[in-house]
């Protein structure tokens, strides 16, 4: 049972690391910067981890 829990936690951590690396890699690449300039799409997409109850009152809605 413990092995399954460690496996799920490990996969979740790997998912977060890969997702962050890909997002930063694309945003800092030459093609990513070119597309942002060309289409004027500079928006900070939030991770699903930013939508917790602690950050609920800090948004500008």
PDB file of N, CA, C and O in Angstrom:
ATOM      1  N   UNK A   1       0.829  -1.196   0.000  1.00  0.00           N
ATOM      2  CA  UNK A   1       0.000   0.000   0.000  1.00  0.00           C
ATOM      3  C   UNK A   1       0.871   1.255   0.000  1.00  0.00           C
ATOM      4  O   UNK A   1       0.552   2.221  -0.671  1.00  0.00           O
ATOM      5  N   UNK A   2       1.951   1.239   0.798  1.00  0.00           N
ATOM      6  CA  UNK A   2       2.839   2.391   0.853  1.00  0.00           C
ATOM      7  C   UNK A   2       3.526   2.622  -0.484  1.00  0.00           C
ATOM      8  O   UNK A   2       3.774   3.761  -0.863  1.00  0.00           O
ATOM      9  N   UNK A   3       3.809   1.551  -1.186  1.00  0.00           N
ATOM     10  CA  UNK A   3       4.480   1.671  -2.482  1.00  0.00           C
ATOM     11  C   UNK A   3       3.597   2.404  -3.481  1.00  0.00           C
ATOM     12  O   UNK A   3       4.083   3.223  -4.269  1.00  0.00           O
ATOM     13  N   UNK A   4       2.316   2.147  -3.436  1.00  0.00           N
ATOM     14  CA  UNK A   4       1.380   2.816  -4.351  1.00  0.00           C
ATOM     15  C   UNK A   4       1.316   4.308  -4.041  1.00  0.00           C
ATOM     16  O   UNK A   4       1.311   5.148  -4.942  1.00  0.00           O
ATOM     17  N   UNK A   5       1.270   4.653  -2.776  1.00  0.00           N
ATOM     18  CA  UNK A   5       1.204   6.062  -2.383  1.00  0.00           C
ATOM     19  C   UNK A   5       2.482   6.792  -2.802  1.00  0.00           C
ATOM     20  O   UNK A   5       2.426   7.891  -3.344  1.00  0.00           O
ATOM     21  N   UNK A   6       3.653   6.164  -2.551  1.00  0.00           N
ATOM     22  CA  UNK A   6       4.910   6.779  -2.968  1.00  0.00           C
ATOM     23  C   UNK A   6       4.983   6.924  -4.481  1.00  0.00           C
ATOM     24  O   UNK A   6       5.503   7.916  -4.992  1.00  0.00           O
ATOM     25  N   UNK A   7       4.460   5.963  -5.203  1.00  0.00           N
ATOM     26  CA  UNK A   7       4.450   6.027  -6.664  1.00  0.00           C
ATOM     27  C   UNK A   7       3.589   7.199  -7.144  1.00  0.00           C
ATOM     28  O   UNK A   7       4.005   7.969  -8.003  1.00  0.00           O
ATOM     29  N   UNK A   8       2.407   7.351  -6.579  1.00  0.00           N
ATOM     30  CA  UNK A   8       1.511   8.442  -6.980  1.00  0.00           C
ATOM     31  C   UNK A   8       2.122   9.798  -6.648  1.00  0.00           C
ATOM     32  O   UNK A   8       2.096  10.722  -7.468  1.00  0.00           O
ATOM     33  N   UNK A   9       2.704   9.936  -5.461  1.00  0.00           N
ATOM     34  CA  UNK A   9       3.351  11.197  -5.075  1.00  0.00           C
ATOM     35  C   UNK A   9       4.532  11.481  -5.993  1.00  0.00           C
ATOM     36  O   UNK A   9       4.734  12.617  -6.438  1.00  0.00           O
ATOM     37  N   UNK A  10       5.319  10.454  -6.306  1.00  0.00           N
ATOM     38  CA  UNK A  10       6.460  10.630  -7.202  1.00  0.00           C
ATOM     39  C   UNK A  10       6.053  11.069  -8.591  1.00  0.00           C
ATOM     40  O   UNK A  10       6.672  11.962  -9.178  1.00  0.00           O
ATOM     41  N   UNK A  11       5.011  10.459  -9.134  1.00  0.00           N
ATOM     42  CA  UNK A  11       4.530  10.835 -10.460  1.00  0.00           C
ATOM     43  C   UNK A  11       4.007  12.265 -10.445  1.00  0.00           C
ATOM     44  O   UNK A  11       4.227  13.031 -11.393  1.00  0.00           O
ATOM     45  N   UNK A  12       3.343  12.666  -9.387  1.00  0.00           N
ATOM     46  CA  UNK A  12       2.824  14.029  -9.283  1.00  0.00           C
ATOM     47  C   UNK A  12       3.965  15.045  -9.238  1.00  0.00           C
ATOM     48  O   UNK A  12       3.911  16.083  -9.906  1.00  0.00           O
ATOM     49  N   UNK A  13       5.007  14.753  -8.478  1.00  0.00           N
ATOM     50  CA  UNK A  13       6.157  15.656  -8.402  1.00  0.00           C
ATOM     51  C   UNK A  13       6.856  15.751  -9.756  1.00  0.00           C
ATOM     52  O   UNK A  13       7.224  16.847 -10.205  1.00  0.00           O
ATOM     53  N   UNK A  14       7.016  14.622 -10.431  1.00  0.00           N
ATOM     54  CA  UNK A  14       7.632  14.643 -11.764  1.00  0.00           C
ATOM     55  C   UNK A  14       6.780  15.445 -12.735  1.00  0.00           C
ATOM     56  O   UNK A  14       7.305  16.200 -13.560  1.00  0.00           O
ATOM     57  N   UNK A  15       5.456  15.327 -12.643  1.00  0.00           N
ATOM     58  CA  UNK A  15       4.562  16.100 -13.505  1.00  0.00           C
ATOM     59  C   UNK A  15       4.771  17.597 -13.289  1.00  0.00           C
ATOM     60  O   UNK A  15       4.879  18.364 -14.248  1.00  0.00           O
ATOM     61  N   UNK A  16       4.850  18.031 -12.050  1.00  0.00           N
ATOM     62  CA  UNK A  16       5.023  19.456 -11.755  1.00  0.00           C
ATOM     63  C   UNK A  16       6.358  19.952 -12.298  1.00  0.00           C
ATOM     64  O   UNK A  16       6.437  21.033 -12.900  1.00  0.00           O
ATOM     65  N   UNK A  17       7.419  19.172 -12.116  1.00  0.00           N
ATOM     66  CA  UNK A  17       8.745  19.581 -12.577  1.00  0.00           C
ATOM     67  C   UNK A  17       8.774  19.682 -14.103  1.00  0.00           C
ATOM     68  O   UNK A  17       9.264  20.673 -14.659  1.00  0.00           O
ATOM     69  N   UNK A  18       8.237  18.693 -14.787  1.00  0.00           N
ATOM     70  CA  UNK A  18       8.244  18.710 -16.258  1.00  0.00           C
ATOM     71  C   UNK A  18       7.373  19.833 -16.791  1.00  0.00           C
ATOM     72  O   UNK A  18       7.749  20.546 -17.729  1.00  0.00           O
ATOM     73  N   UNK A  19       6.204  20.035 -16.211  1.00  0.00           N
ATOM     74  CA  UNK A  19       5.296  21.095 -16.674  1.00  0.00           C
ATOM     75  C   UNK A  19       5.935  22.472 -16.511  1.00  0.00           C
ATOM     76  O   UNK A  19       5.867  23.318 -17.399  1.00  0.00           O
ATOM     77  N   UNK A  20       6.602  22.707 -15.399  1.00  0.00           N
ATOM     78  CA  UNK A  20       7.272  23.981 -15.160  1.00  0.00           C
ATOM     79  C   UNK A  20       8.440  24.176 -16.117  1.00  0.00           C
ATOM     80  O   UNK A  20       8.623  25.262 -16.676  1.00  0.00           O
ATOM     81  N   UNK A  21       9.216  23.134 -16.334  1.00  0.00           N
ATOM     82  CA  UNK A  21      10.370  23.231 -17.232  1.00  0.00           C
ATOM     83  C   UNK A  21       9.934  23.503 -18.667  1.00  0.00           C
ATOM     84  O   UNK A  21      10.533  24.336 -19.359  1.00  0.00           O
ATOM     85  N   UNK A  22       8.896  22.846 -19.118  1.00  0.00           N
ATOM     86  CA  UNK A  22       8.420  23.058 -20.488  1.00  0.00           C
ATOM     87  C   UNK A  22       7.865  24.466 -20.646  1.00  0.00           C
ATOM     88  O   UNK A  22       8.159  25.153 -21.626  1.00  0.00           O
ATOM     89  N   UNK A  23       7.084  24.924 -19.678  1.00  0.00           N
ATOM     90  CA  UNK A  23       6.507  26.271 -19.761  1.00  0.00           C
ATOM     91  C   UNK A  23       7.600  27.333 -19.798  1.00  0.00           C
ATOM     92  O   UNK A  23       7.587  28.241 -20.624  1.00  0.00           O
ATOM     93  N   UNK A  24       8.574  27.224 -18.909  1.00  0.00           N
ATOM     94  CA  UNK A  24       9.667  28.209 -18.886  1.00  0.00           C
ATOM     95  C   UNK A  24      10.526  28.100 -20.126  1.00  0.00           C
ATOM     96  O   UNK A  24      11.004  29.106 -20.651  1.00  0.00           O
ATOM     97  N   UNK A  25      10.751  26.891 -20.612  1.00  0.00           N
ATOM     98  CA  UNK A  25      11.554  26.699 -21.813  1.00  0.00           C
ATOM     99  C   UNK A  25      10.912  27.329 -23.031  1.00  0.00           C
ATOM    100  O   UNK A  25      11.579  27.975 -23.840  1.00  0.00           O
ATOM    101  N   UNK A  26       9.617  27.164 -23.177  1.00  0.00           N
ATOM    102  CA  UNK A  26       8.912  27.744 -24.322  1.00  0.00           C
ATOM    103  C   UNK A  26       8.863  29.258 -24.198  1.00  0.00           C
ATOM    104  O   UNK A  26       9.087  29.980 -25.172  1.00  0.00           O
ATOM    105  N   UNK A  27       8.597  29.776 -23.016  1.00  0.00           N
ATOM    106  CA  UNK A  27       8.488  31.220 -22.835  1.00  0.00           C
ATOM    107  C   UNK A  27       9.824  31.931 -23.033  1.00  0.00           C
ATOM    108  O   UNK A  27       9.849  33.078 -23.453  1.00  0.00           O
ATOM    109  N   UNK A  28      10.931  31.278 -22.746  1.00  0.00           N
ATOM    110  CA  UNK A  28      12.241  31.918 -22.862  1.00  0.00           C
ATOM    111  C   UNK A  28      12.933  31.608 -24.179  1.00  0.00           C
ATOM    112  O   UNK A  28      14.017  32.121 -24.428  1.00  0.00           O
ATOM    113  N   UNK A  29      12.333  30.779 -25.021  1.00  0.00           N
ATOM    114  CA  UNK A  29      12.967  30.452 -26.290  1.00  0.00           C
ATOM    115  C   UNK A  29      12.782  31.603 -27.286  1.00  0.00           C
ATOM    116  O   UNK A  29      11.934  32.481 -27.110  1.00  0.00           O
ATOM    117  N   UNK A  30      13.564  31.588 -28.326  1.00  0.00           N
ATOM    118  CA  UNK A  30      13.485  32.636 -29.350  1.00  0.00           C
ATOM    119  C   UNK A  30      12.130  32.586 -30.049  1.00  0.00           C
ATOM    120  O   UNK A  30      11.504  33.624 -30.271  1.00  0.00           O
ATOM    121  N   UNK A  31      11.652  31.399 -30.355  1.00  0.00           N
ATOM    122  CA  UNK A  31      10.356  31.270 -31.035  1.00  0.00           C
ATOM    123  C   UNK A  31       9.230  31.707 -30.109  1.00  0.00           C
ATOM    124  O   UNK A  31       8.287  32.376 -30.542  1.00  0.00           O
ATOM    125  N   UNK A  32       9.318  31.361 -28.831  1.00  0.00           N
ATOM    126  CA  UNK A  32       8.299  31.783 -27.875  1.00  0.00           C
ATOM    127  C   UNK A  32       8.232  33.293 -27.742  1.00  0.00           C
ATOM    128  O   UNK A  32       7.158  33.883 -27.698  1.00  0.00           O
ATOM    129  N   UNK A  33       9.388  33.949 -27.688  1.00  0.00           N
ATOM    130  CA  UNK A  33       9.412  35.406 -27.602  1.00  0.00           C
ATOM    131  C   UNK A  33       8.901  36.034 -28.885  1.00  0.00           C
ATOM    132  O   UNK A  33       8.201  37.061 -28.858  1.00  0.00           O
ATOM    133  N   UNK A  34       9.230  35.431 -30.035  1.00  0.00           N
ATOM    134  CA  UNK A  34       8.742  35.945 -31.314  1.00  0.00           C
ATOM    135  C   UNK A  34       7.221  35.875 -31.386  1.00  0.00           C
ATOM    136  O   UNK A  34       6.566  36.834 -31.809  1.00  0.00           O
ATOM    137  N   UNK A  35       6.657  34.755 -30.953  1.00  0.00           N
ATOM    138  CA  UNK A  35       5.197  34.608 -30.987  1.00  0.00           C
ATOM    139  C   UNK A  35       4.514  35.576 -30.032  1.00  0.00           C
ATOM    140  O   UNK A  35       3.436  36.090 -30.340  1.00  0.00           O
ATOM    141  N   UNK A  36       5.119  35.824 -28.879  1.00  0.00           N
ATOM    142  CA  UNK A  36       4.540  36.794 -27.952  1.00  0.00           C
ATOM    143  C   UNK A  36       4.534  38.192 -28.553  1.00  0.00           C
ATOM    144  O   UNK A  36       3.579  38.942 -28.393  1.00  0.00           O
ATOM    145  N   UNK A  37       5.609  38.562 -29.242  1.00  0.00           N
ATOM    146  CA  UNK A  37       5.652  39.884 -29.878  1.00  0.00           C
ATOM    147  C   UNK A  37       4.659  39.966 -31.033  1.00  0.00           C
ATOM    148  O   UNK A  37       3.943  40.947 -31.181  1.00  0.00           O
ATOM    149  N   UNK A  38       4.643  38.934 -31.865  1.00  0.00           N
ATOM    150  CA  UNK A  38       3.810  38.965 -33.064  1.00  0.00           C
ATOM    151  C   UNK A  38       2.324  39.004 -32.718  1.00  0.00           C
ATOM    152  O   UNK A  38       1.565  39.766 -33.305  1.00  0.00           O
ATOM    153  N   UNK A  39       1.902  38.190 -31.771  1.00  0.00           N
ATOM    154  CA  UNK A  39       0.481  38.095 -31.446  1.00  0.00           C
ATOM    155  C   UNK A  39       0.115  38.842 -30.172  1.00  0.00           C
ATOM    156  O   UNK A  39      -1.040  38.794 -29.745  1.00  0.00           O
ATOM    157  N   UNK A  40       1.062  39.527 -29.581  1.00  0.00           N
ATOM    158  CA  UNK A  40       0.852  40.326 -28.369  1.00  0.00           C
ATOM    159  C   UNK A  40       0.102  39.541 -27.301  1.00  0.00           C
ATOM    160  O   UNK A  40      -0.880  40.009 -26.743  1.00  0.00           O
ATOM    161  N   UNK A  41       0.561  38.344 -27.045  1.00  0.00           N
ATOM    162  CA  UNK A  41      -0.111  37.499 -26.062  1.00  0.00           C
ATOM    163  C   UNK A  41       0.800  37.277 -24.871  1.00  0.00           C
ATOM    164  O   UNK A  41       1.419  36.248 -24.725  1.00  0.00           O
ATOM    165  N   UNK A  42       0.890  38.271 -24.044  1.00  0.00           N
ATOM    166  CA  UNK A  42       1.700  38.185 -22.828  1.00  0.00           C
ATOM    167  C   UNK A  42       0.749  38.000 -21.662  1.00  0.00           C
ATOM    168  O   UNK A  42       0.222  38.938 -21.085  1.00  0.00           O
ATOM    169  N   UNK A  43       0.480  36.759 -21.317  1.00  0.00           N
ATOM    170  CA  UNK A  43      -0.380  36.488 -20.187  1.00  0.00           C
ATOM    171  C   UNK A  43       0.279  35.424 -19.327  1.00  0.00           C
ATOM    172  O   UNK A  43       0.879  34.494 -19.820  1.00  0.00           O
ATOM    173  N   UNK A  44       0.189  35.608 -18.048  1.00  0.00           N
ATOM    174  CA  UNK A  44       0.758  34.651 -17.111  1.00  0.00           C
ATOM    175  C   UNK A  44      -0.313  33.619 -16.789  1.00  0.00           C
ATOM    176  O   UNK A  44      -1.251  33.906 -16.050  1.00  0.00           O
ATOM    177  N   UNK A  45      -0.161  32.451 -17.352  1.00  0.00           N
ATOM    178  CA  UNK A  45      -1.116  31.392 -17.065  1.00  0.00           C
ATOM    179  C   UNK A  45      -0.779  30.797 -15.711  1.00  0.00           C
ATOM    180  O   UNK A  45       0.343  30.448 -15.440  1.00  0.00           O
ATOM    181  N   UNK A  46      -1.771  30.696 -14.898  1.00  0.00           N
ATOM    182  CA  UNK A  46      -1.571  30.169 -13.564  1.00  0.00           C
ATOM    183  C   UNK A  46      -1.621  28.652 -13.598  1.00  0.00           C
ATOM    184  O   UNK A  46      -2.302  28.054 -14.401  1.00  0.00           O
ATOM    185  N   UNK A  47      -0.921  28.085 -12.708  1.00  0.00           N
ATOM    186  CA  UNK A  47      -0.964  26.647 -12.515  1.00  0.00           C
ATOM    187  C   UNK A  47      -2.204  26.316 -11.703  1.00  0.00           C
ATOM    188  O   UNK A  47      -2.749  27.155 -10.989  1.00  0.00           O
ATOM    189  N   UNK A  48      -2.648  25.084 -11.799  1.00  0.00           N
ATOM    190  CA  UNK A  48      -3.805  24.706 -11.003  1.00  0.00           C
ATOM    191  C   UNK A  48      -3.482  24.742  -9.508  1.00  0.00           C
ATOM    192  O   UNK A  48      -4.385  24.782  -8.689  1.00  0.00           O
ATOM    193  N   UNK A  49      -2.218  24.773  -9.164  1.00  0.00           N
ATOM    194  CA  UNK A  49      -1.839  24.861  -7.755  1.00  0.00           C
ATOM    195  C   UNK A  49      -2.070  26.256  -7.192  1.00  0.00           C
ATOM    196  O   UNK A  49      -2.116  26.429  -5.981  1.00  0.00           O
ATOM    197  N   UNK A  50      -2.222  27.259  -8.049  1.00  0.00           N
ATOM    198  CA  UNK A  50      -2.460  28.623  -7.587  1.00  0.00           C
ATOM    199  C   UNK A  50      -3.918  28.865  -7.210  1.00  0.00           C
ATOM    200  O   UNK A  50      -4.255  29.907  -6.681  1.00  0.00           O
ATOM    201  N   UNK A  51      -4.779  27.913  -7.493  1.00  0.00           N
ATOM    202  CA  UNK A  51      -6.206  28.088  -7.243  1.00  0.00           C
ATOM    203  C   UNK A  51      -6.642  27.480  -5.916  1.00  0.00           C
ATOM    204  O   UNK A  51      -7.735  26.955  -5.793  1.00  0.00           O
ATOM    205  N   UNK A  52      -5.812  27.562  -4.918  1.00  0.00           N
ATOM    206  CA  UNK A  52      -6.208  27.019  -3.634  1.00  0.00           C
ATOM    207  C   UNK A  52      -6.908  28.084  -2.804  1.00  0.00           C
ATOM    208  O   UNK A  52      -7.015  29.242  -3.181  1.00  0.00           O
ATOM    209  N   UNK A  53      -7.390  27.703  -1.663  1.00  0.00           N
ATOM    210  CA  UNK A  53      -8.182  28.617  -0.845  1.00  0.00           C
ATOM    211  C   UNK A  53      -7.351  29.741  -0.250  1.00  0.00           C
ATOM    212  O   UNK A  53      -7.876  30.806   0.059  1.00  0.00           O
ATOM    213  N   UNK A  54      -6.043  29.534  -0.084  1.00  0.00           N
ATOM    214  CA  UNK A  54      -5.201  30.586   0.486  1.00  0.00           C
ATOM    215  C   UNK A  54      -5.080  31.776  -0.454  1.00  0.00           C
ATOM    216  O   UNK A  54      -4.933  32.910  -0.014  1.00  0.00           O
ATOM    217  N   UNK A  55      -5.124  31.564  -1.756  1.00  0.00           N
ATOM    218  CA  UNK A  55      -4.952  32.627  -2.734  1.00  0.00           C
ATOM    219  C   UNK A  55      -6.278  33.181  -3.253  1.00  0.00           C
ATOM    220  O   UNK A  55      -6.291  34.007  -4.139  1.00  0.00           O
ATOM    221  N   UNK A  56      -7.378  32.720  -2.715  1.00  0.00           N
ATOM    222  CA  UNK A  56      -8.688  33.112  -3.230  1.00  0.00           C
ATOM    223  C   UNK A  56      -8.954  34.606  -3.061  1.00  0.00           C
ATOM    224  O   UNK A  56      -9.479  35.262  -3.939  1.00  0.00           O
ATOM    225  N   UNK A  57      -8.564  35.191  -1.954  1.00  0.00           N
ATOM    226  CA  UNK A  57      -8.840  36.597  -1.684  1.00  0.00           C
ATOM    227  C   UNK A  57      -7.802  37.531  -2.271  1.00  0.00           C
ATOM    228  O   UNK A  57      -7.961  38.739  -2.210  1.00  0.00           O
ATOM    229  N   UNK A  58      -6.738  37.021  -2.842  1.00  0.00           N
ATOM    230  CA  UNK A  58      -5.654  37.849  -3.374  1.00  0.00           C
ATOM    231  C   UNK A  58      -5.837  38.185  -4.844  1.00  0.00           C
ATOM    232  O   UNK A  58      -5.050  38.916  -5.397  1.00  0.00           O
ATOM    233  N   UNK A  59      -6.856  37.669  -5.500  1.00  0.00           N
ATOM    234  CA  UNK A  59      -7.046  37.930  -6.924  1.00  0.00           C
ATOM    235  C   UNK A  59      -7.736  39.256  -7.146  1.00  0.00           C
ATOM    236  O   UNK A  59      -8.356  39.816  -6.251  1.00  0.00           O
ATOM    237  N   UNK A  60      -7.640  39.772  -8.367  1.00  0.00           N
ATOM    238  CA  UNK A  60      -8.189  41.092  -8.698  1.00  0.00           C
ATOM    239  C   UNK A  60      -9.545  40.976  -9.385  1.00  0.00           C
ATOM    240  O   UNK A  60      -9.824  41.680 -10.324  1.00  0.00           O
ATOM    241  N   UNK A  61     -10.420  40.119  -8.935  1.00  0.00           N
ATOM    242  CA  UNK A  61     -11.707  39.942  -9.623  1.00  0.00           C
ATOM    243  C   UNK A  61     -12.644  41.040  -9.258  1.00  0.00           C
ATOM    244  O   UNK A  61     -13.106  41.485  -8.442  1.00  0.00           O
TER     245      UNK A  61
END
